[in-house]
mmCIF file of C-alpha atoms in Angstrom:
data_model
loop_
_atom_site.group_PDB
_atom_site.id
_atom_site.type_symbol
_atom_site.label_atom_id
_atom_site.label_comp_id
_atom_site.label_asym_id
_atom_site.label_seq_id
_atom_site.Cartn_x
_atom_site.Cartn_y
_atom_site.Cartn_z
ATOM 1 C CA MET T 23 2.517 -6.832 -27.931
ATOM 2 C CA THR T 24 -0.811 -7.851 -26.543
ATOM 3 C CA MET T 25 -4.100 -5.926 -26.855
ATOM 4 C CA ARG T 26 -6.295 -6.896 -23.996
ATOM 5 C CA TRP T 27 -8.856 -4.161 -24.236
ATOM 6 C CA ARG T 28 -10.696 -2.339 -27.030
ATOM 7 C CA ARG T 29 -12.181 0.282 -24.615
ATOM 8 C CA ARG T 30 -10.334 1.786 -21.630
ATOM 9 C CA PRO T 31 -11.922 3.389 -18.529
ATOM 10 C CA GLU T 32 -12.507 7.122 -18.836
ATOM 11 C CA GLY T 33 -9.603 9.139 -17.268
ATOM 12 C CA SER T 34 -7.353 6.021 -17.032
ATOM 13 C CA THR T 35 -3.718 5.731 -17.970
ATOM 14 C CA TRP T 36 -4.184 2.331 -19.730
ATOM 15 C CA GLY T 37 -1.840 2.092 -22.624
ATOM 16 C CA ASP T 38 -0.093 5.401 -21.926
ATOM 17 C CA PHE T 39 3.074 3.454 -20.885
ATOM 18 C CA GLY T 40 2.682 0.658 -23.483
ATOM 19 C CA PRO T 41 0.236 -2.126 -24.038
ATOM 20 C CA ASP T 42 1.935 -4.534 -21.729
ATOM 21 C CA ASP T 43 2.909 -2.017 -19.043
ATOM 22 C CA GLU T 44 2.533 -3.481 -15.315
ATOM 23 C CA LEU T 45 3.986 -0.422 -13.659
ATOM 24 C CA GLY T 46 1.440 2.248 -14.147
ATOM 25 C CA ARG T 47 2.500 5.601 -12.769
ATOM 26 C CA LEU T 48 5.610 4.087 -11.296
ATOM 27 C CA ASN T 49 6.965 4.845 -14.716
ATOM 28 C CA LEU T 50 7.241 8.487 -13.487
ATOM 29 C CA LEU T 51 9.598 7.405 -10.556
ATOM 30 C CA THR T 52 12.529 8.255 -12.659
ATOM 31 C CA PRO T 53 16.285 8.616 -11.842
ATOM 32 C CA GLU T 54 15.638 12.307 -11.481
ATOM 33 C CA LYS T 55 12.985 11.687 -8.827
ATOM 34 C CA VAL T 56 15.459 9.496 -6.900
ATOM 35 C CA ARG T 57 18.031 12.347 -7.070
ATOM 36 C CA GLN T 58 15.358 14.785 -5.733
ATOM 37 C CA GLY T 59 14.767 12.484 -2.916
ATOM 38 C CA ALA T 60 18.289 12.086 -2.088
ATOM 39 C CA ALA T 61 18.696 15.932 -2.164
ATOM 40 C CA GLU T 62 16.270 15.959 0.841
ATOM 41 C CA VAL T 63 18.846 14.241 3.024
ATOM 42 C CA ARG T 64 20.418 16.862 5.164
ATOM 43 C CA GLU T 65 20.656 15.558 8.753
ATOM 44 C CA GLY T 66 21.112 11.859 8.053
ATOM 45 C CA LEU T 67 18.342 11.004 10.348
ATOM 46 C CA THR T 68 16.276 7.855 9.552
ATOM 47 C CA PHE T 69 12.716 6.972 10.665
ATOM 48 C CA CYS T 70 11.312 3.400 10.465
ATOM 49 C CA LEU T 71 7.803 3.848 8.929
ATOM 50 C CA SER T 72 6.570 0.318 9.793
ATOM 51 C CA LEU T 73 4.529 -0.951 12.592
ATOM 52 C CA PRO T 74 5.636 -4.194 14.247
ATOM 53 C CA LEU T 75 4.192 -6.620 11.817
ATOM 54 C CA ASP T 76 1.998 -8.219 14.681
ATOM 55 C CA PHE T 77 0.083 -4.980 14.908
ATOM 56 C CA PRO T 78 -2.817 -4.125 14.900
ATOM 57 C CA GLY T 79 -3.474 -7.407 16.783
ATOM 58 C CA GLY T 80 -6.469 -9.659 16.414
ATOM 59 C CA ASN T 81 -8.665 -9.353 13.286
ATOM 60 C CA VAL T 82 -10.796 -6.406 14.135
ATOM 61 C CA LEU T 83 -9.834 -4.327 11.160
ATOM 62 C CA ASN T 84 -10.295 -7.179 8.661
ATOM 63 C CA PRO T 85 -11.840 -10.479 9.662
ATOM 64 C CA ARG T 86 -9.949 -12.242 6.825
ATOM 65 C CA ARG T 87 -6.497 -11.157 7.959
ATOM 66 C CA HIS T 88 -4.804 -12.556 10.942
ATOM 67 C CA PRO T 89 -1.514 -11.908 12.927
ATOM 68 C CA PRO T 90 1.720 -13.671 11.808
ATOM 69 C CA GLN T 91 2.671 -16.958 13.282
ATOM 70 C CA ILE T 92 6.300 -17.736 13.876
ATOM 71 C CA ARG T 93 7.442 -21.320 14.485
ATOM 72 C CA PRO T 94 10.707 -23.377 14.135
ATOM 73 C CA THR T 95 11.549 -25.363 10.986
ATOM 74 C CA VAL T 96 11.838 -29.111 11.589
ATOM 75 C CA ARG T 97 14.937 -31.233 11.240
ATOM 76 C CA ALA T 98 14.970 -34.680 9.413
ATOM 77 C CA SER T 99 14.684 -36.324 12.957
ATOM 78 C CA GLY T 100 11.521 -34.397 13.613
ATOM 79 C CA ARG T 101 13.229 -32.333 16.233
ATOM 80 C CA PRO T 102 12.232 -28.625 16.086
ATOM 81 C CA ASN T 103 15.129 -26.576 14.747
ATOM 82 C CA MET T 104 15.305 -24.077 17.776
ATOM 83 C CA ASN T 105 18.101 -23.886 20.130
ATOM 84 C CA PHE T 106 19.287 -27.132 18.511
ATOM 85 C CA PRO T 107 22.800 -28.405 19.587
ATOM 86 C CA VAL T 108 24.361 -29.651 16.359
ATOM 87 C CA CYS T 109 26.386 -32.092 18.458
ATOM 88 C CA GLU T 110 23.269 -34.291 18.641
ATOM 89 C CA GLU T 111 23.925 -35.033 14.912
ATOM 90 C CA VAL T 112 27.522 -34.198 14.489
ATOM 91 C CA PRO T 113 29.874 -35.393 17.244
ATOM 92 C CA ASP T 114 32.030 -32.533 18.722
ATOM 93 C CA ALA T 115 30.017 -29.831 16.926
ATOM 94 C CA THR T 116 29.765 -26.631 19.010
ATOM 95 C CA ASP T 117 26.945 -24.984 16.844
ATOM 96 C CA VAL T 118 23.541 -24.300 18.332
ATOM 97 C CA ILE T 119 20.992 -23.440 15.549
ATOM 98 C CA SER T 120 17.716 -21.640 15.559
ATOM 99 C CA ASP T 121 15.772 -21.419 12.254
ATOM 100 C CA ASP T 122 12.113 -20.510 11.809
ATOM 101 C CA LEU T 123 9.279 -19.966 9.474
ATOM 102 C CA ALA T 124 6.304 -17.435 9.248
ATOM 103 C CA VAL T 125 2.775 -17.830 8.247
ATOM 104 C CA LEU T 126 2.211 -14.368 7.026
ATOM 105 C CA HIS T 127 -1.022 -12.490 5.920
ATOM 106 C CA LEU T 128 0.659 -10.322 3.394
ATOM 107 C CA GLN T 129 -1.637 -7.276 3.979
ATOM 108 C CA TYR T 130 -2.157 -7.546 7.730
ATOM 109 C CA SER T 131 0.089 -4.673 8.911
ATOM 110 C CA THR T 132 2.261 -2.017 7.141
ATOM 111 C CA GLN T 133 1.882 -2.893 3.576
ATOM 112 C CA TRP T 134 1.714 -2.178 -0.255
ATOM 113 C CA ASP T 135 -1.099 -2.916 -2.410
ATOM 114 C CA SER T 136 -0.012 -4.130 -5.918
ATOM 115 C CA LEU T 137 -2.213 -3.273 -8.955
ATOM 116 C CA ALA T 138 -3.479 -6.773 -8.775
ATOM 117 C CA HIS T 139 -5.203 -6.089 -5.449
ATOM 118 C CA VAL T 140 -8.371 -4.361 -6.785
ATOM 119 C CA GLY T 141 -9.736 -4.533 -10.303
ATOM 120 C CA SER T 142 -13.297 -3.758 -11.497
ATOM 121 C CA LEU T 143 -16.138 -5.119 -13.703
ATOM 122 C CA PHE T 144 -15.625 -3.145 -16.933
ATOM 123 C CA ASP T 145 -16.736 -3.464 -20.462
ATOM 124 C CA VAL T 146 -13.233 -3.769 -21.983
ATOM 125 C CA GLU T 147 -14.542 -5.170 -25.255
ATOM 126 C CA GLY T 148 -17.012 -2.563 -25.867
ATOM 127 C CA ASP T 149 -19.732 -5.201 -26.420
ATOM 128 C CA GLY T 150 -21.895 -4.318 -23.449
ATOM 129 C CA THR T 151 -20.654 -7.177 -21.221
ATOM 130 C CA PRO T 152 -18.571 -6.133 -18.126
ATOM 131 C CA ARG T 153 -15.747 -8.418 -17.339
ATOM 132 C CA PRO T 154 -13.504 -8.676 -14.217
ATOM 133 C CA VAL T 155 -10.281 -6.923 -15.182
ATOM 134 C CA TYR T 156 -7.308 -5.130 -13.614
ATOM 135 C CA TYR T 157 -5.175 -2.231 -14.619
ATOM 136 C CA ASN T 158 -4.218 -2.071 -18.303
ATOM 137 C CA GLY T 159 -6.873 -4.766 -19.111
ATOM 138 C CA PHE T 160 -5.123 -7.672 -17.511
ATOM 139 C CA ARG T 161 -7.813 -10.355 -16.934
ATOM 140 C CA ALA T 162 -9.077 -12.222 -13.886
ATOM 141 C CA GLY T 163 -8.731 -15.933 -14.458
ATOM 142 C CA SER T 164 -5.910 -15.786 -16.926
ATOM 143 C CA ASP T 165 -3.540 -13.037 -15.672
ATOM 144 C CA ILE T 166 -4.600 -13.116 -12.151
ATOM 145 C CA THR T 167 -5.415 -16.688 -11.199
ATOM 146 C CA GLY T 168 -6.627 -18.607 -8.156
ATOM 147 C CA PRO T 169 -9.482 -20.626 -6.727
ATOM 148 C CA ALA T 170 -12.989 -19.404 -7.069
ATOM 149 C CA THR T 171 -15.207 -21.870 -5.029
ATOM 150 C CA PRO T 172 -15.348 -22.753 -1.404
ATOM 151 C CA GLU T 173 -14.214 -26.298 -2.307
ATOM 152 C CA GLU T 174 -11.087 -24.938 -3.814
ATOM 153 C CA ALA T 175 -10.183 -22.751 -0.873
ATOM 154 C CA GLY T 176 -6.596 -23.277 0.136
ATOM 155 C CA ALA T 177 -5.500 -23.783 -3.429
ATOM 156 C CA PRO T 178 -2.704 -21.720 -4.814
ATOM 157 C CA SER T 179 -3.247 -18.128 -6.324
ATOM 158 C CA ARG T 180 -0.974 -16.164 -8.399
ATOM 159 C CA ALA T 181 -0.793 -12.773 -9.998
ATOM 160 C CA GLN T 182 0.863 -13.578 -13.485
ATOM 161 C CA ALA T 183 0.804 -10.084 -14.082
ATOM 162 C CA LEU T 184 0.803 -6.833 -11.856
ATOM 163 C CA GLY T 185 2.326 -8.736 -8.962
ATOM 164 C CA ILE T 186 3.965 -7.004 -5.930
ATOM 165 C CA GLU T 187 7.471 -8.023 -7.465
ATOM 166 C CA ARG T 188 7.065 -5.375 -9.875
ATOM 167 C CA LEU T 189 7.450 -2.728 -7.112
ATOM 168 C CA ALA T 190 10.432 -4.550 -5.689
ATOM 169 C CA GLU T 191 12.028 -4.562 -9.186
ATOM 170 C CA ARG T 192 11.428 -0.947 -9.410
ATOM 171 C CA GLY T 193 13.152 -0.131 -6.159
ATOM 172 C CA MET T 194 10.477 2.089 -4.573
ATOM 173 C CA GLN T 195 12.903 4.820 -3.695
ATOM 174 C CA GLY T 196 12.374 8.450 -4.413
ATOM 175 C CA ARG T 197 10.913 11.711 -2.953
ATOM 176 C CA GLY T 198 8.361 11.386 -0.245
ATOM 177 C CA VAL T 199 5.899 14.266 0.535
ATOM 178 C CA MET T 200 4.097 14.428 3.830
ATOM 179 C CA ILE T 201 0.633 15.829 4.150
ATOM 180 C CA ASP T 202 -0.147 16.161 7.878
ATOM 181 C CA LEU T 203 -3.979 15.830 8.218
ATOM 182 C CA HIS T 204 -3.637 15.030 11.921
ATOM 183 C CA ALA T 205 -2.115 18.488 12.630
ATOM 184 C CA HIS T 206 -5.303 20.064 11.295
ATOM 185 C CA LEU T 207 -8.072 17.426 12.180
ATOM 186 C CA GLY T 208 -6.765 15.623 15.311
ATOM 187 C CA ASP T 209 -8.260 12.152 15.848
ATOM 188 C CA ALA T 210 -11.699 13.134 14.389
ATOM 189 C CA ARG T 211 -13.246 10.649 11.946
ATOM 190 C CA VAL T 212 -13.394 12.938 8.874
ATOM 191 C CA ALA T 213 -13.975 12.059 5.201
ATOM 192 C CA VAL T 214 -11.526 14.507 3.714
ATOM 193 C CA GLY T 215 -12.649 15.794 0.237
ATOM 194 C CA TYR T 216 -10.756 18.129 -2.167
ATOM 195 C CA ASP T 217 -11.676 21.425 -0.613
ATOM 196 C CA GLN T 218 -10.427 20.366 2.893
ATOM 197 C CA LEU T 219 -7.208 18.799 1.361
ATOM 198 C CA ARG T 220 -6.527 21.867 -0.537
ATOM 199 C CA GLN T 221 -6.911 24.102 2.540
ATOM 200 C CA ILE T 222 -4.317 21.902 4.383
ATOM 201 C CA LEU T 223 -1.833 21.913 1.485
ATOM 202 C CA ASP T 224 -2.099 25.748 1.234
ATOM 203 C CA ALA T 225 -1.750 26.216 5.046
ATOM 204 C CA ASP T 226 1.357 24.022 5.215
ATOM 205 C CA GLY T 227 2.874 25.133 1.988
ATOM 206 C CA VAL T 228 2.995 21.608 0.696
ATOM 207 C CA THR T 229 3.516 21.036 -3.129
ATOM 208 C CA VAL T 230 2.926 17.724 -4.867
ATOM 209 C CA GLU T 231 4.805 17.201 -8.107
ATOM 210 C CA PRO T 232 4.688 14.315 -10.573
ATOM 211 C CA GLY T 233 6.772 11.249 -9.414
ATOM 212 C CA ASP T 234 6.239 12.066 -5.803
ATOM 213 C CA MET T 235 5.180 9.355 -3.246
ATOM 214 C CA VAL T 236 2.596 11.060 -0.970
ATOM 215 C CA CYS T 237 2.090 10.211 2.703
ATOM 216 C CA LEU T 238 -0.908 11.176 4.605
ATOM 217 C CA HIS T 239 -0.440 11.458 8.332
ATOM 218 C CA THR T 240 -3.767 10.793 10.157
ATOM 219 C CA GLY T 241 -2.475 9.550 13.597
ATOM 220 C CA PHE T 242 -4.356 6.176 13.278
ATOM 221 C CA SER T 243 -1.368 3.892 13.621
ATOM 222 C CA GLU T 244 -0.056 5.934 16.548
ATOM 223 C CA ARG T 245 -3.345 5.133 18.286
ATOM 224 C CA LEU T 246 -3.113 1.465 17.252
ATOM 225 C CA LEU T 247 0.331 1.209 18.986
ATOM 226 C CA GLY T 248 -1.208 2.497 22.213
ATOM 227 C CA MET T 249 -3.885 -0.263 22.077
ATOM 228 C CA ASN T 250 -0.925 -2.906 22.433
ATOM 229 C CA ARG T 251 -2.326 -5.471 19.987
ATOM 230 C CA ASN T 252 -5.752 -5.371 21.534
ATOM 231 C CA PRO T 253 -7.673 -2.792 19.474
ATOM 232 C CA ASP T 254 -11.137 -1.988 20.717
ATOM 233 C CA PRO T 255 -13.579 -2.307 17.725
ATOM 234 C CA ALA T 256 -15.839 0.411 19.206
ATOM 235 C CA VAL T 257 -12.864 2.863 19.016
ATOM 236 C CA VAL T 258 -10.833 1.824 15.911
ATOM 237 C CA HIS T 259 -13.697 2.231 13.386
ATOM 238 C CA GLU T 260 -14.421 5.824 14.667
ATOM 239 C CA LEU T 261 -10.818 7.021 14.598
ATOM 240 C CA CYS T 262 -8.875 9.568 12.449
ATOM 241 C CA ALA T 263 -9.314 10.938 8.965
ATOM 242 C CA GLY T 264 -9.330 9.189 5.488
ATOM 243 C CA LEU T 265 -9.903 10.400 2.115
ATOM 244 C CA ASP T 266 -13.368 10.736 0.685
ATOM 245 C CA GLY T 267 -13.179 8.246 -2.310
ATOM 246 C CA ARG T 268 -16.632 9.574 -3.582
ATOM 247 C CA ASP T 269 -15.305 13.144 -4.118
ATOM 248 C CA ARG T 270 -14.648 13.470 -7.889
ATOM 249 C CA ARG T 271 -12.624 16.475 -7.470
ATOM 250 C CA LEU T 272 -10.367 14.734 -4.977
ATOM 251 C CA LEU T 273 -9.951 11.799 -7.558
ATOM 252 C CA ASN T 274 -9.160 14.402 -10.232
ATOM 253 C CA TRP T 275 -6.420 15.963 -7.962
ATOM 254 C CA ILE T 276 -4.869 12.524 -7.643
ATOM 255 C CA THR T 277 -4.933 12.200 -11.422
ATOM 256 C CA ASP T 278 -3.609 15.546 -12.146
ATOM 257 C CA SER T 279 -0.909 15.679 -9.475
ATOM 258 C CA GLY T 280 1.146 12.891 -11.075
ATOM 259 C CA LEU T 281 1.882 11.273 -7.807
ATOM 260 C CA VAL T 282 3.034 7.670 -8.175
ATOM 261 C CA ALA T 283 2.028 6.175 -4.842
ATOM 262 C CA LEU T 284 -0.467 7.285 -2.203
ATOM 263 C CA ILE T 285 0.274 6.200 1.340
ATOM 264 C CA ALA T 286 -1.630 6.498 4.690
ATOM 265 C CA ASP T 287 -1.134 5.468 8.283
ATOM 266 C CA ASN T 288 -4.823 4.399 8.381
ATOM 267 C CA TYR T 289 -6.455 1.129 7.389
ATOM 268 C CA ALA T 290 -7.346 1.916 3.751
ATOM 269 C CA VAL T 291 -6.149 5.450 2.872
ATOM 270 C CA GLU T 292 -9.865 6.171 2.011
ATOM 271 C CA VAL T 293 -12.732 6.187 4.519
ATOM 272 C CA HIS T 294 -14.055 2.680 4.704
ATOM 273 C CA PRO T 295 -16.824 1.862 4.338
ATOM 274 C CA ALA T 296 -17.035 4.688 1.812
ATOM 275 C CA LEU T 297 -19.873 7.260 1.906
ATOM 276 C CA PRO T 298 -23.024 6.099 -0.017
ATOM 277 C CA GLY T 299 -22.701 6.259 -3.783
ATOM 278 C CA ASP T 300 -25.228 6.601 -6.643
ATOM 279 C CA GLY T 301 -26.324 3.516 -8.729
ATOM 280 C CA CYS T 302 -23.691 0.947 -9.604
ATOM 281 C CA CYS T 303 -20.321 1.810 -8.053
ATOM 282 C CA ALA T 304 -17.233 0.459 -6.172
ATOM 283 C CA THR T 305 -17.221 -0.063 -2.391
ATOM 284 C CA LEU T 306 -13.645 1.203 -2.498
ATOM 285 C CA PRO T 307 -13.810 3.980 -4.996
ATOM 286 C CA LEU T 308 -10.401 5.455 -4.295
ATOM 287 C CA HIS T 309 -8.828 1.988 -4.548
ATOM 288 C CA GLU T 310 -10.589 1.542 -7.948
ATOM 289 C CA HIS T 311 -9.506 4.970 -9.081
ATOM 290 C CA CYS T 312 -5.796 4.473 -8.098
ATOM 291 C CA LEU T 313 -5.102 0.782 -8.664
ATOM 292 C CA PHE T 314 -7.513 -0.006 -11.502
ATOM 293 C CA ARG T 315 -7.564 3.270 -13.567
ATOM 294 C CA LEU T 316 -4.347 5.147 -12.860
ATOM 295 C CA GLY T 317 -1.866 2.510 -11.795
ATOM 296 C CA VAL T 318 -1.049 4.320 -8.513
ATOM 297 C CA ASN T 319 0.046 1.878 -5.673
ATOM 298 C CA LEU T 320 -1.516 2.326 -2.294
ATOM 299 C CA GLY T 321 0.381 1.937 1.104
ATOM 300 C CA GLU T 322 -1.682 1.326 4.155
ATOM 301 C CA LEU T 323 -1.196 1.188 8.042
ATOM 302 C CA TRP T 324 2.303 2.968 7.790
ATOM 303 C CA HIS T 325 3.687 4.440 11.063
ATOM 304 C CA LEU T 326 4.076 8.072 10.124
ATOM 305 C CA THR T 327 3.671 9.969 13.325
ATOM 306 C CA PRO T 328 7.382 10.361 14.530
ATOM 307 C CA LEU T 329 8.414 11.519 11.034
ATOM 308 C CA ALA T 330 5.347 13.901 10.595
ATOM 309 C CA THR T 331 6.228 15.375 13.998
ATOM 310 C CA TRP T 332 9.910 15.939 13.119
ATOM 311 C CA LEU T 333 9.144 17.479 9.697
ATOM 312 C CA ARG T 334 6.554 19.948 11.229
ATOM 313 C CA ALA T 335 9.065 20.865 13.914
ATOM 314 C CA ASN T 336 11.670 21.591 11.355
ATOM 315 C CA GLY T 337 9.482 23.421 8.742
ATOM 316 C CA ARG T 338 9.789 20.554 6.127
ATOM 317 C CA HIS T 339 7.624 18.259 4.270
ATOM 318 C CA ARG T 340 9.846 16.285 1.909
ATOM 319 C CA PHE T 341 12.164 13.524 2.498
ATOM 320 C CA LEU T 342 13.926 10.511 0.911
ATOM 321 C CA LEU T 343 11.619 7.530 0.909
ATOM 322 C CA THR T 344 12.833 3.857 0.559
ATOM 323 C CA ALA T 345 10.189 1.353 0.713
ATOM 324 C CA PRO T 346 10.545 -1.880 -1.221
ATOM 325 C CA PRO T 347 8.143 -4.707 -0.700
ATOM 326 C CA LEU T 348 9.161 -8.362 -0.515
ATOM 327 C CA ARG T 349 10.140 -9.578 -3.944
ATOM 328 C CA LEU T 350 7.615 -12.436 -3.791
ATOM 329 C CA PRO T 351 6.548 -13.253 -7.338
ATOM 330 C CA GLY T 352 2.674 -13.598 -7.858
ATOM 331 C CA ALA T 353 1.589 -11.907 -4.538
ATOM 332 C CA VAL T 354 -0.939 -9.166 -4.675
ATOM 333 C CA GLY T 355 0.305 -7.395 -1.624
ATOM 334 C CA SER T 356 3.412 -7.326 0.740
ATOM 335 C CA PRO T 357 4.517 -6.144 3.991
ATOM 336 C CA THR T 358 7.205 -3.364 3.784
ATOM 337 C CA THR T 359 9.597 -1.723 6.196
ATOM 338 C CA PRO T 360 9.766 1.762 4.802
ATOM 339 C CA ILE T 361 12.748 4.117 5.831
ATOM 340 C CA ALA T 362 12.506 7.723 5.651
ATOM 341 C CA THR T 363 15.826 9.702 5.657
ATOM 342 C CA VAL T 364 15.851 13.423 6.400
#
């Protein structure tokens, strides 16, 4: 047992699941929640909730993230291993081999954020000195490691704790709940606070219970698909709803609901950049609340429109959601190919 903090953030779940816990609210994704998800399967229809991983295209949404590059591996002879006739190396062989590799920015397209993705400067020691820490007090520099200077750029990084592999090990399968913001707000760029969210939940009869994985349909990814990998920056930054991460009542609802993951088809779940804040505050307040305080994983840029359309047409809002990330130890984010089954 390790005690990494003497003081925990107000309203956080630090320590609630044990001093060394790396799962956060995924501890509420129990076998019973998996059974509840499976009970929602009535038609046997499946929906792929991932964009093609080369969407959105370019780097308009985030200048640091770029589309995947795919190229062949190379044989010992130096020959690219693509459409390679093995008879060039093994007489009379009939095989033709293709083998490739990918250079992949892990949070470029449909993705999961691990709890190592966003931390905060917080006085965990109670001595008046804020330190860079992550969920449950895991420390930058010792638990989450990597280069810190321009001269070190390109050196390896690693989440020794809170990495994306924890989600893969958990399975990320359970009951999904759809909140269809787009049905009420269209493509308008709206910062959705608690009052507006509550109205939509009540209008659609949507109930969120502890252990649920909540999906927010905004229509953003559907619009991205229509831009065919060439997003217009003048358009994409003015499209569709996001949550208002500055709304304290909305953050309290996330806390009180017991949801274990918050997923959207937009860029950041919350409106980004966030609405102006008072004093010293996070630029991504909902990320800070979910990843740093609560241990709630975030999913971004999922493709939810076909599923949301079907659910609305059939008077439903729950489904079985299966969404493991890559089991890539030490990564802070990962692509995912989620499947919803109704």
